[in-house]
mmCIF file of C-alpha atoms in Angstrom:
data_model
loop_
_atom_site.group_PDB
_atom_site.id
_atom_site.type_symbol
_atom_site.label_atom_id
_atom_site.label_comp_id
_atom_site.label_asym_id
_atom_site.label_seq_id
_atom_site.Cartn_x
_atom_site.Cartn_y
_atom_site.Cartn_z
ATOM 1 C CA UNK A 1422 105.282 116.804 77.191
ATOM 2 C CA UNK A 1423 105.845 120.546 77.055
ATOM 3 C CA UNK A 1424 105.632 122.644 74.047
ATOM 4 C CA UNK A 1425 107.511 125.542 75.522
ATOM 5 C CA UNK A 1426 109.891 127.744 74.804
ATOM 6 C CA UNK A 1427 113.114 127.683 76.637
ATOM 7 C CA UNK A 1428 113.775 131.489 75.734
ATOM 8 C CA UNK A 1429 116.463 132.195 73.367
ATOM 9 C CA UNK A 1430 119.656 129.977 73.730
ATOM 10 C CA UNK A 1431 121.721 133.436 73.647
ATOM 11 C CA UNK A 1432 120.106 134.489 76.824
ATOM 12 C CA UNK A 1433 120.770 130.799 78.474
ATOM 13 C CA UNK A 1434 124.806 131.324 76.900
ATOM 14 C CA UNK A 1435 124.913 134.687 78.793
ATOM 15 C CA UNK A 1436 123.471 132.909 82.141
ATOM 16 C CA UNK A 1437 126.208 130.463 82.222
ATOM 17 C CA UNK A 1438 128.616 132.528 80.871
ATOM 18 C CA UNK A 1439 128.581 129.440 78.480
ATOM 19 C CA UNK A 1440 129.568 126.449 80.648
ATOM 20 C CA UNK A 1441 127.180 123.450 80.096
ATOM 21 C CA UNK A 1442 127.953 122.272 83.606
ATOM 22 C CA UNK A 1443 128.273 123.006 87.152
ATOM 23 C CA UNK A 1444 131.411 123.711 89.417
ATOM 24 C CA UNK A 1445 132.181 121.126 91.935
ATOM 25 C CA UNK A 1446 130.907 118.279 92.715
ATOM 26 C CA UNK A 1447 128.247 117.757 90.670
ATOM 27 C CA UNK A 1448 125.090 116.835 92.058
ATOM 28 C CA UNK A 1449 121.270 114.963 91.293
ATOM 29 C CA UNK A 1450 117.824 116.355 90.193
ATOM 30 C CA UNK A 1451 116.590 115.958 93.077
ATOM 31 C CA UNK A 1452 119.057 117.157 95.536
ATOM 32 C CA UNK A 1453 117.667 119.203 97.928
ATOM 33 C CA UNK A 1454 118.928 123.033 98.006
ATOM 34 C CA UNK A 1455 119.001 125.134 100.644
ATOM 35 C CA UNK A 1456 120.085 128.675 101.031
ATOM 36 C CA UNK A 1457 121.889 129.426 103.347
ATOM 37 C CA UNK A 1458 121.216 131.805 105.983
ATOM 38 C CA UNK A 1459 123.085 135.173 106.107
ATOM 39 C CA UNK A 1460 124.823 134.560 103.061
ATOM 40 C CA UNK A 1461 125.916 137.805 101.502
ATOM 41 C CA UNK A 1462 125.506 138.182 97.897
ATOM 42 C CA UNK A 1463 127.467 140.500 96.107
ATOM 43 C CA UNK A 1464 126.042 143.280 94.201
ATOM 44 C CA UNK A 1465 126.316 141.718 90.821
ATOM 45 C CA UNK A 1466 123.889 138.569 91.160
ATOM 46 C CA UNK A 1467 121.411 137.926 88.073
ATOM 47 C CA UNK A 1468 117.459 138.145 88.903
ATOM 48 C CA UNK A 1469 117.582 134.672 88.465
ATOM 49 C CA UNK A 1470 119.809 133.792 91.208
ATOM 50 C CA UNK A 1471 117.994 135.686 93.420
ATOM 51 C CA UNK A 1472 114.641 133.931 92.881
ATOM 52 C CA UNK A 1473 116.523 130.464 93.697
ATOM 53 C CA UNK A 1474 117.510 131.976 97.098
ATOM 54 C CA UNK A 1475 114.338 133.250 97.462
ATOM 55 C CA UNK A 1476 112.800 130.090 96.777
ATOM 56 C CA UNK A 1477 115.205 128.043 98.638
ATOM 57 C CA UNK A 1478 114.716 129.763 101.729
ATOM 58 C CA UNK A 1479 112.541 126.701 101.933
ATOM 59 C CA UNK A 1480 114.415 123.368 101.281
ATOM 60 C CA UNK A 1481 113.980 122.847 96.939
ATOM 61 C CA UNK A 1482 115.027 119.718 95.297
ATOM 62 C CA UNK A 1483 117.097 120.643 92.140
ATOM 63 C CA UNK A 1484 114.524 119.794 89.649
ATOM 64 C CA UNK A 1485 111.810 122.068 91.567
ATOM 65 C CA UNK A 1486 114.076 124.903 90.969
ATOM 66 C CA UNK A 1487 114.259 124.525 87.237
ATOM 67 C CA UNK A 1488 110.562 124.381 87.126
ATOM 68 C CA UNK A 1489 109.876 127.460 88.986
ATOM 69 C CA UNK A 1490 112.708 129.353 87.097
ATOM 70 C CA UNK A 1491 111.539 128.251 83.745
ATOM 71 C CA UNK A 1492 115.446 127.130 83.220
ATOM 72 C CA UNK A 1493 116.887 124.127 81.266
ATOM 73 C CA UNK A 1494 117.904 121.176 84.191
ATOM 74 C CA UNK A 1495 121.440 121.870 82.580
ATOM 75 C CA UNK A 1496 121.538 125.968 83.243
ATOM 76 C CA UNK A 1497 120.238 125.588 86.558
ATOM 77 C CA UNK A 1498 122.821 123.614 87.635
ATOM 78 C CA UNK A 1499 125.232 125.817 86.553
ATOM 79 C CA UNK A 1500 123.722 128.862 88.179
ATOM 80 C CA UNK A 1501 123.507 126.288 91.487
ATOM 81 C CA UNK A 1502 126.815 125.544 91.152
ATOM 82 C CA UNK A 1503 127.537 129.243 91.295
ATOM 83 C CA UNK A 1504 125.815 130.089 93.983
ATOM 84 C CA UNK A 1505 127.175 127.013 96.139
ATOM 85 C CA UNK A 1506 130.397 128.313 95.693
ATOM 86 C CA UNK A 1507 129.808 131.509 96.568
ATOM 87 C CA UNK A 1508 128.960 129.880 99.578
ATOM 88 C CA UNK A 1509 125.224 131.197 99.132
ATOM 89 C CA UNK A 1510 122.885 127.720 99.094
ATOM 90 C CA UNK A 1511 123.787 124.241 99.672
ATOM 91 C CA UNK A 1512 123.146 121.344 97.844
ATOM 92 C CA UNK A 1513 122.961 118.128 99.523
ATOM 93 C CA UNK A 1514 124.903 115.551 98.292
ATOM 94 C CA UNK A 1515 124.006 112.079 96.738
ATOM 95 C CA UNK A 1516 123.359 109.493 98.947
ATOM 96 C CA UNK A 1517 122.767 105.887 98.697
ATOM 97 C CA UNK A 1518 118.881 105.625 98.677
ATOM 98 C CA UNK A 1519 118.433 102.693 101.309
ATOM 99 C CA UNK A 1520 120.276 104.863 103.590
ATOM 100 C CA UNK A 1521 117.285 108.237 103.355
ATOM 101 C CA UNK A 1522 114.148 105.849 103.624
ATOM 102 C CA UNK A 1523 113.551 104.327 106.897
ATOM 103 C CA UNK A 1524 110.907 102.444 108.219
ATOM 104 C CA UNK A 1525 109.025 105.515 109.124
ATOM 105 C CA UNK A 1526 109.836 107.641 105.834
ATOM 106 C CA UNK A 1527 107.845 104.304 104.205
ATOM 107 C CA UNK A 1528 105.520 104.300 106.401
ATOM 108 C CA UNK A 1529 104.684 107.838 105.512
ATOM 109 C CA UNK A 1530 105.128 107.433 101.550
ATOM 110 C CA UNK A 1531 102.507 104.643 102.284
ATOM 111 C CA UNK A 1532 100.237 106.491 103.573
ATOM 112 C CA UNK A 1533 100.521 109.587 101.944
ATOM 113 C CA UNK A 1534 100.237 107.541 98.377
ATOM 114 C CA UNK A 1535 96.971 105.983 99.461
ATOM 115 C CA UNK A 1536 95.239 109.142 100.652
ATOM 116 C CA UNK A 1537 96.090 110.994 97.576
ATOM 117 C CA UNK B 1005 120.778 136.956 113.733
ATOM 118 C CA UNK B 1006 122.049 135.642 110.205
ATOM 119 C CA UNK B 1007 124.825 132.860 111.349
ATOM 120 C CA UNK B 1008 123.220 132.122 114.984
ATOM 121 C CA UNK B 1009 119.557 130.858 112.969
ATOM 122 C CA UNK B 1010 121.533 129.287 110.967
ATOM 123 C CA UNK B 1011 122.503 126.217 112.790
ATOM 124 C CA UNK B 1012 120.717 125.527 115.948
ATOM 125 C CA UNK B 1013 117.315 125.808 114.229
ATOM 126 C CA UNK B 1014 117.913 122.620 111.813
ATOM 127 C CA UNK B 1015 118.615 119.859 113.783
ATOM 128 C CA UNK B 1016 114.820 119.280 115.184
ATOM 129 C CA UNK B 1017 113.721 118.967 112.301
ATOM 130 C CA UNK B 1018 113.585 115.738 109.638
ATOM 131 C CA UNK B 1019 115.551 116.376 106.745
ATOM 132 C CA UNK B 1020 113.406 117.146 103.452
ATOM 133 C CA UNK B 1021 113.821 114.246 101.288
ATOM 134 C CA UNK B 1022 112.942 114.002 97.374
ATOM 135 C CA UNK B 1023 112.432 110.139 96.861
ATOM 136 C CA UNK B 1024 113.062 109.857 92.800
ATOM 137 C CA UNK B 1025 110.696 107.278 90.863
ATOM 138 C CA UNK B 1026 111.436 106.994 87.021
ATOM 139 C CA UNK B 1027 108.564 105.546 84.370
ATOM 140 C CA UNK B 1028 109.652 103.721 81.650
ATOM 141 C CA UNK B 1029 108.767 101.836 79.018
ATOM 142 C CA UNK B 1030 107.892 101.966 75.004
ATOM 143 C CA UNK B 1031 106.430 104.878 72.785
ATOM 144 C CA UNK B 1032 102.857 105.829 73.356
ATOM 145 C CA UNK B 1033 102.416 103.428 76.375
ATOM 146 C CA UNK B 1034 100.863 106.028 78.766
ATOM 147 C CA UNK B 1035 103.920 107.064 80.528
ATOM 148 C CA UNK B 1036 103.084 110.658 80.237
ATOM 149 C CA UNK B 1037 99.294 109.931 81.130
ATOM 150 C CA UNK B 1038 100.558 108.246 84.490
ATOM 151 C CA UNK B 1039 102.863 110.615 85.823
ATOM 152 C CA UNK B 1040 99.844 113.172 85.160
ATOM 153 C CA UNK B 1041 97.156 111.300 87.231
ATOM 154 C CA UNK B 1042 99.112 110.839 90.285
ATOM 155 C CA UNK B 1043 100.875 113.809 90.213
ATOM 156 C CA UNK B 1044 101.252 117.545 89.966
ATOM 157 C CA UNK B 1045 102.718 117.872 86.778
ATOM 158 C CA UNK B 1046 106.557 120.249 86.560
ATOM 159 C CA UNK B 1047 107.140 121.846 83.210
ATOM 160 C CA UNK B 1048 110.792 120.608 82.999
ATOM 161 C CA UNK B 1049 112.989 120.504 80.042
ATOM 162 C CA UNK B 1050 116.851 120.195 79.645
ATOM 163 C CA UNK B 1051 119.370 121.166 76.925
ATOM 164 C CA UNK B 1052 121.694 118.403 75.919
ATOM 165 C CA UNK B 1053 124.757 119.158 73.578
ATOM 166 C CA UNK B 1054 124.451 115.949 71.752
ATOM 167 C CA UNK B 1055 128.098 115.282 69.938
ATOM 168 C CA UNK B 1056 127.806 113.942 66.498
ATOM 169 C CA UNK B 1057 131.339 112.064 65.811
ATOM 170 C CA UNK B 1058 131.869 109.931 62.790
ATOM 171 C CA UNK B 1059 129.982 111.912 60.293
ATOM 172 C CA UNK B 1060 131.577 114.267 57.854
ATOM 173 C CA UNK B 1061 134.016 115.427 60.369
ATOM 174 C CA UNK B 1062 137.532 115.705 59.951
ATOM 175 C CA UNK B 1063 139.722 113.504 62.263
ATOM 176 C CA UNK B 1064 141.995 116.361 62.549
ATOM 177 C CA UNK B 1065 141.009 119.479 62.748
ATOM 178 C CA UNK B 1066 139.965 117.771 66.994
ATOM 179 C CA UNK B 1067 136.097 119.736 66.075
ATOM 180 C CA UNK B 1068 132.815 118.010 66.446
ATOM 181 C CA UNK B 1069 130.103 118.566 64.893
ATOM 182 C CA UNK B 1070 127.856 119.739 68.188
ATOM 183 C CA UNK B 1071 124.115 120.267 68.507
ATOM 184 C CA UNK B 1072 121.791 121.152 71.428
ATOM 185 C CA UNK B 1073 118.427 120.025 71.626
ATOM 186 C CA UNK B 1074 115.624 120.983 73.978
ATOM 187 C CA UNK B 1075 114.291 117.470 75.627
ATOM 188 C CA UNK B 1076 111.147 117.811 77.690
ATOM 189 C CA UNK B 1077 110.953 115.295 80.241
ATOM 190 C CA UNK B 1078 107.394 114.101 82.390
ATOM 191 C CA UNK B 1079 108.116 115.304 85.476
ATOM 192 C CA UNK B 1080 105.623 115.599 88.183
ATOM 193 C CA UNK B 1081 105.526 116.215 91.955
ATOM 194 C CA UNK B 1082 104.209 114.401 94.784
ATOM 195 C CA UNK B 1083 103.835 116.315 98.063
ATOM 196 C CA UNK B 1084 103.259 113.999 101.092
ATOM 197 C CA UNK B 1085 104.062 116.630 103.616
ATOM 198 C CA UNK B 1086 106.456 119.916 103.283
ATOM 199 C CA UNK B 1087 109.806 118.156 103.593
ATOM 200 C CA UNK B 1088 108.580 114.500 101.817
ATOM 201 C CA UNK B 1089 108.115 114.508 97.955
ATOM 202 C CA UNK B 1090 107.771 111.842 95.338
ATOM 203 C CA UNK B 1091 108.942 112.992 92.245
ATOM 204 C CA UNK B 1092 107.663 111.421 89.459
ATOM 205 C CA UNK B 1093 110.440 111.320 86.001
ATOM 206 C CA UNK B 1094 109.287 109.846 82.077
ATOM 207 C CA UNK B 1095 112.303 108.354 80.882
ATOM 208 C CA UNK B 1096 112.767 110.120 77.436
ATOM 209 C CA UNK B 1097 111.314 107.240 75.094
ATOM 210 C CA UNK B 1098 113.852 107.848 71.675
ATOM 211 C CA UNK B 1099 117.202 105.887 71.547
ATOM 212 C CA UNK B 1100 119.175 109.169 70.876
ATOM 213 C CA UNK B 1101 118.226 109.905 74.887
ATOM 214 C CA UNK B 1102 119.978 107.031 76.238
ATOM 215 C CA UNK B 1103 122.683 108.845 77.775
ATOM 216 C CA UNK B 1104 119.850 110.836 80.065
ATOM 217 C CA UNK B 1105 119.019 107.585 81.626
ATOM 218 C CA UNK B 1106 122.022 106.993 83.849
ATOM 219 C CA UNK B 1107 121.405 110.866 85.191
ATOM 220 C CA UNK B 1108 118.024 110.149 85.963
ATOM 221 C CA UNK B 1109 117.916 106.813 86.943
ATOM 222 C CA UNK B 1110 121.197 107.504 89.615
ATOM 223 C CA UNK B 1111 119.675 107.265 93.196
ATOM 224 C CA UNK B 1112 116.462 106.630 92.248
ATOM 225 C CA UNK B 1113 114.443 104.337 94.596
ATOM 226 C CA UNK B 1114 113.008 102.122 91.522
ATOM 227 C CA UNK B 1115 111.121 102.729 88.550
ATOM 228 C CA UNK B 1116 107.686 101.475 86.750
ATOM 229 C CA UNK B 1117 108.090 99.979 83.617
ATOM 230 C CA UNK B 1118 104.687 100.380 81.981
ATOM 231 C CA UNK B 1119 104.361 96.966 79.014
ATOM 232 C CA UNK B 1120 101.404 97.559 76.313
ATOM 233 C CA UNK B 1121 100.679 93.338 75.726
ATOM 234 C CA UNK B 1122 100.077 94.370 72.313
ATOM 235 C CA UNK B 1123 103.641 95.997 71.808
ATOM 236 C CA UNK B 1124 105.193 93.994 74.183
ATOM 237 C CA UNK B 1125 108.845 94.195 72.558
ATOM 238 C CA UNK B 1126 109.042 97.705 73.515
ATOM 239 C CA UNK B 1127 109.589 97.880 77.183
ATOM 240 C CA UNK B 1128 111.930 95.652 76.941
ATOM 241 C CA UNK B 1129 115.143 97.806 76.694
ATOM 242 C CA UNK B 1130 113.695 99.510 79.484
ATOM 243 C CA UNK B 1131 113.722 95.590 81.453
ATOM 244 C CA UNK B 1132 117.384 95.219 80.278
ATOM 245 C CA UNK B 1133 118.273 98.546 81.821
ATOM 246 C CA UNK B 1134 116.553 98.167 85.106
ATOM 247 C CA UNK B 1135 117.739 94.527 85.438
ATOM 248 C CA UNK B 1136 121.741 94.867 84.382
ATOM 249 C CA UNK B 1137 122.535 98.056 87.184
ATOM 250 C CA UNK B 1138 120.327 96.471 89.880
ATOM 251 C CA UNK B 1139 117.126 99.001 89.989
ATOM 252 C CA UNK B 1140 114.351 97.862 91.636
ATOM 253 C CA UNK B 1141 110.780 97.948 89.161
ATOM 254 C CA UNK B 1142 107.840 96.797 88.786
ATOM 255 C CA UNK B 1143 105.843 96.409 85.661
ATOM 256 C CA UNK B 1144 102.485 97.992 84.884
ATOM 257 C CA UNK B 1145 100.494 96.617 82.392
ATOM 258 C CA UNK B 1146 98.779 99.422 80.737
ATOM 259 C CA UNK B 1147 95.309 97.647 79.948
ATOM 260 C CA UNK B 1148 94.142 100.146 77.023
ATOM 261 C CA UNK B 1149 90.377 100.175 76.335
ATOM 262 C CA UNK B 1150 89.470 97.478 74.245
ATOM 263 C CA UNK B 1151 92.697 95.525 74.899
ATOM 264 C CA UNK B 1152 91.427 91.978 76.054
ATOM 265 C CA UNK B 1153 93.046 91.501 79.944
ATOM 266 C CA UNK B 1154 96.367 89.574 80.450
ATOM 267 C CA UNK B 1155 97.348 87.024 81.727
ATOM 268 C CA UNK B 1156 99.896 88.061 84.307
ATOM 269 C CA UNK B 1157 102.036 84.544 83.885
ATOM 270 C CA UNK B 1158 102.459 85.312 79.879
ATOM 271 C CA UNK B 1159 103.488 88.559 80.596
ATOM 272 C CA UNK B 1160 106.476 87.557 82.904
ATOM 273 C CA UNK B 1161 107.839 84.488 80.499
ATOM 274 C CA UNK B 1162 107.143 86.815 77.709
ATOM 275 C CA UNK B 1163 109.299 89.325 79.553
ATOM 276 C CA UNK B 1164 111.923 86.306 80.816
ATOM 277 C CA UNK B 1165 111.158 88.522 84.653
ATOM 278 C CA UNK B 1166 112.393 86.720 87.238
ATOM 279 C CA UNK B 1167 109.757 85.367 89.725
ATOM 280 C CA UNK B 1168 109.876 88.559 92.782
ATOM 281 C CA UNK B 1169 109.629 91.023 90.249
ATOM 282 C CA UNK B 1170 105.856 92.607 90.645
ATOM 283 C CA UNK B 1171 103.511 92.365 87.799
ATOM 284 C CA UNK B 1172 100.509 94.892 88.004
ATOM 285 C CA UNK B 1173 97.704 95.397 85.913
ATOM 286 C CA UNK B 1174 96.315 98.810 85.590
ATOM 287 C CA UNK B 1175 94.848 101.330 84.061
ATOM 288 C CA UNK B 1176 97.124 104.930 84.029
ATOM 289 C CA UNK B 1177 94.327 106.817 83.561
ATOM 290 C CA UNK B 1178 92.611 105.656 87.100
ATOM 291 C CA UNK B 1179 94.351 107.439 90.009
ATOM 292 C CA UNK B 1180 93.426 104.374 92.364
ATOM 293 C CA UNK B 1181 95.153 102.223 89.707
ATOM 294 C CA UNK B 1182 97.977 104.008 89.591
ATOM 295 C CA UNK B 1183 98.382 103.906 93.520
ATOM 296 C CA UNK B 1184 98.630 100.616 93.366
ATOM 297 C CA UNK B 1185 101.280 100.808 90.989
ATOM 298 C CA UNK B 1186 103.113 103.400 93.368
ATOM 299 C CA UNK B 1187 102.291 101.610 96.449
ATOM 300 C CA UNK B 1188 103.480 97.873 95.144
ATOM 301 C CA UNK B 1189 106.967 99.567 93.693
ATOM 302 C CA UNK B 1190 107.552 101.418 96.929
ATOM 303 C CA UNK B 1191 106.999 98.286 98.693
ATOM 304 C CA UNK B 1192 108.925 96.013 96.468
ATOM 305 C CA UNK B 1193 112.286 98.746 96.852
ATOM 306 C CA UNK B 1194 111.838 99.244 100.268
ATOM 307 C CA UNK B 1195 112.062 95.403 100.919
ATOM 308 C CA UNK B 1196 114.783 94.829 99.100
ATOM 309 C CA UNK B 1197 117.219 97.110 100.936
#
């Protein structure tokens, strides 16, 4: 779909310190990330960390965070995992889809689709 | 303010929810077009580490040849309202990215399998995949310009589909048509809860 250059690999390597997977519990591509209000970011945060903290003041799915950062999904996941470990963001735990969609949500989705 | 604000404010507001829908089917069947027709396209890619075992690797060395590859994903967002979104993910077409399907499919509401009647066999793997995992799916028969309209009964027979699985004739370039495919899928998936 896209020919965008994901950026030099050495930069990605630096952002994640070589890690391919985030620490802690795995999370879904559409898990909601929310910045914890009143968190105290350490001084050594990278610009990408600050970008995430600003973006996720409004709850934002992981895939959107990756698109916003223009970083690969797995790199974004490592960054999010670090922020979660620092207590700066919360990441929604996976839930069965049948538990998340009730009649009200279903109707909202149908109406929303039809009015597009 | 910090700690005081974090708890009480959250109770009244419905939690944000992102609903994931997959768009699968053979190469060139119209997955990218469909995502673009109905949703706001977002650039998304992923770095995947491909382990290349067995070929030219000395087993005793304990070292694998690893290749990092960038995979672009078709990714679109439909905003229903603030805090409620549908996300469409096109599944990677090439066989070597099958391992990514499991991750994409996890927690998905369901899938659209796009079919081209001139190459119906191209969507067999996707049909098999979703059937085996019990993920609800509908088949969208993309009616390409010039291609004759196909009888859904014949498509159902050719794909060996369960009678309950919806088949929708569609044109992925038409927004109204894609809307119909998606509303059919959402309804079918929710009925199965």
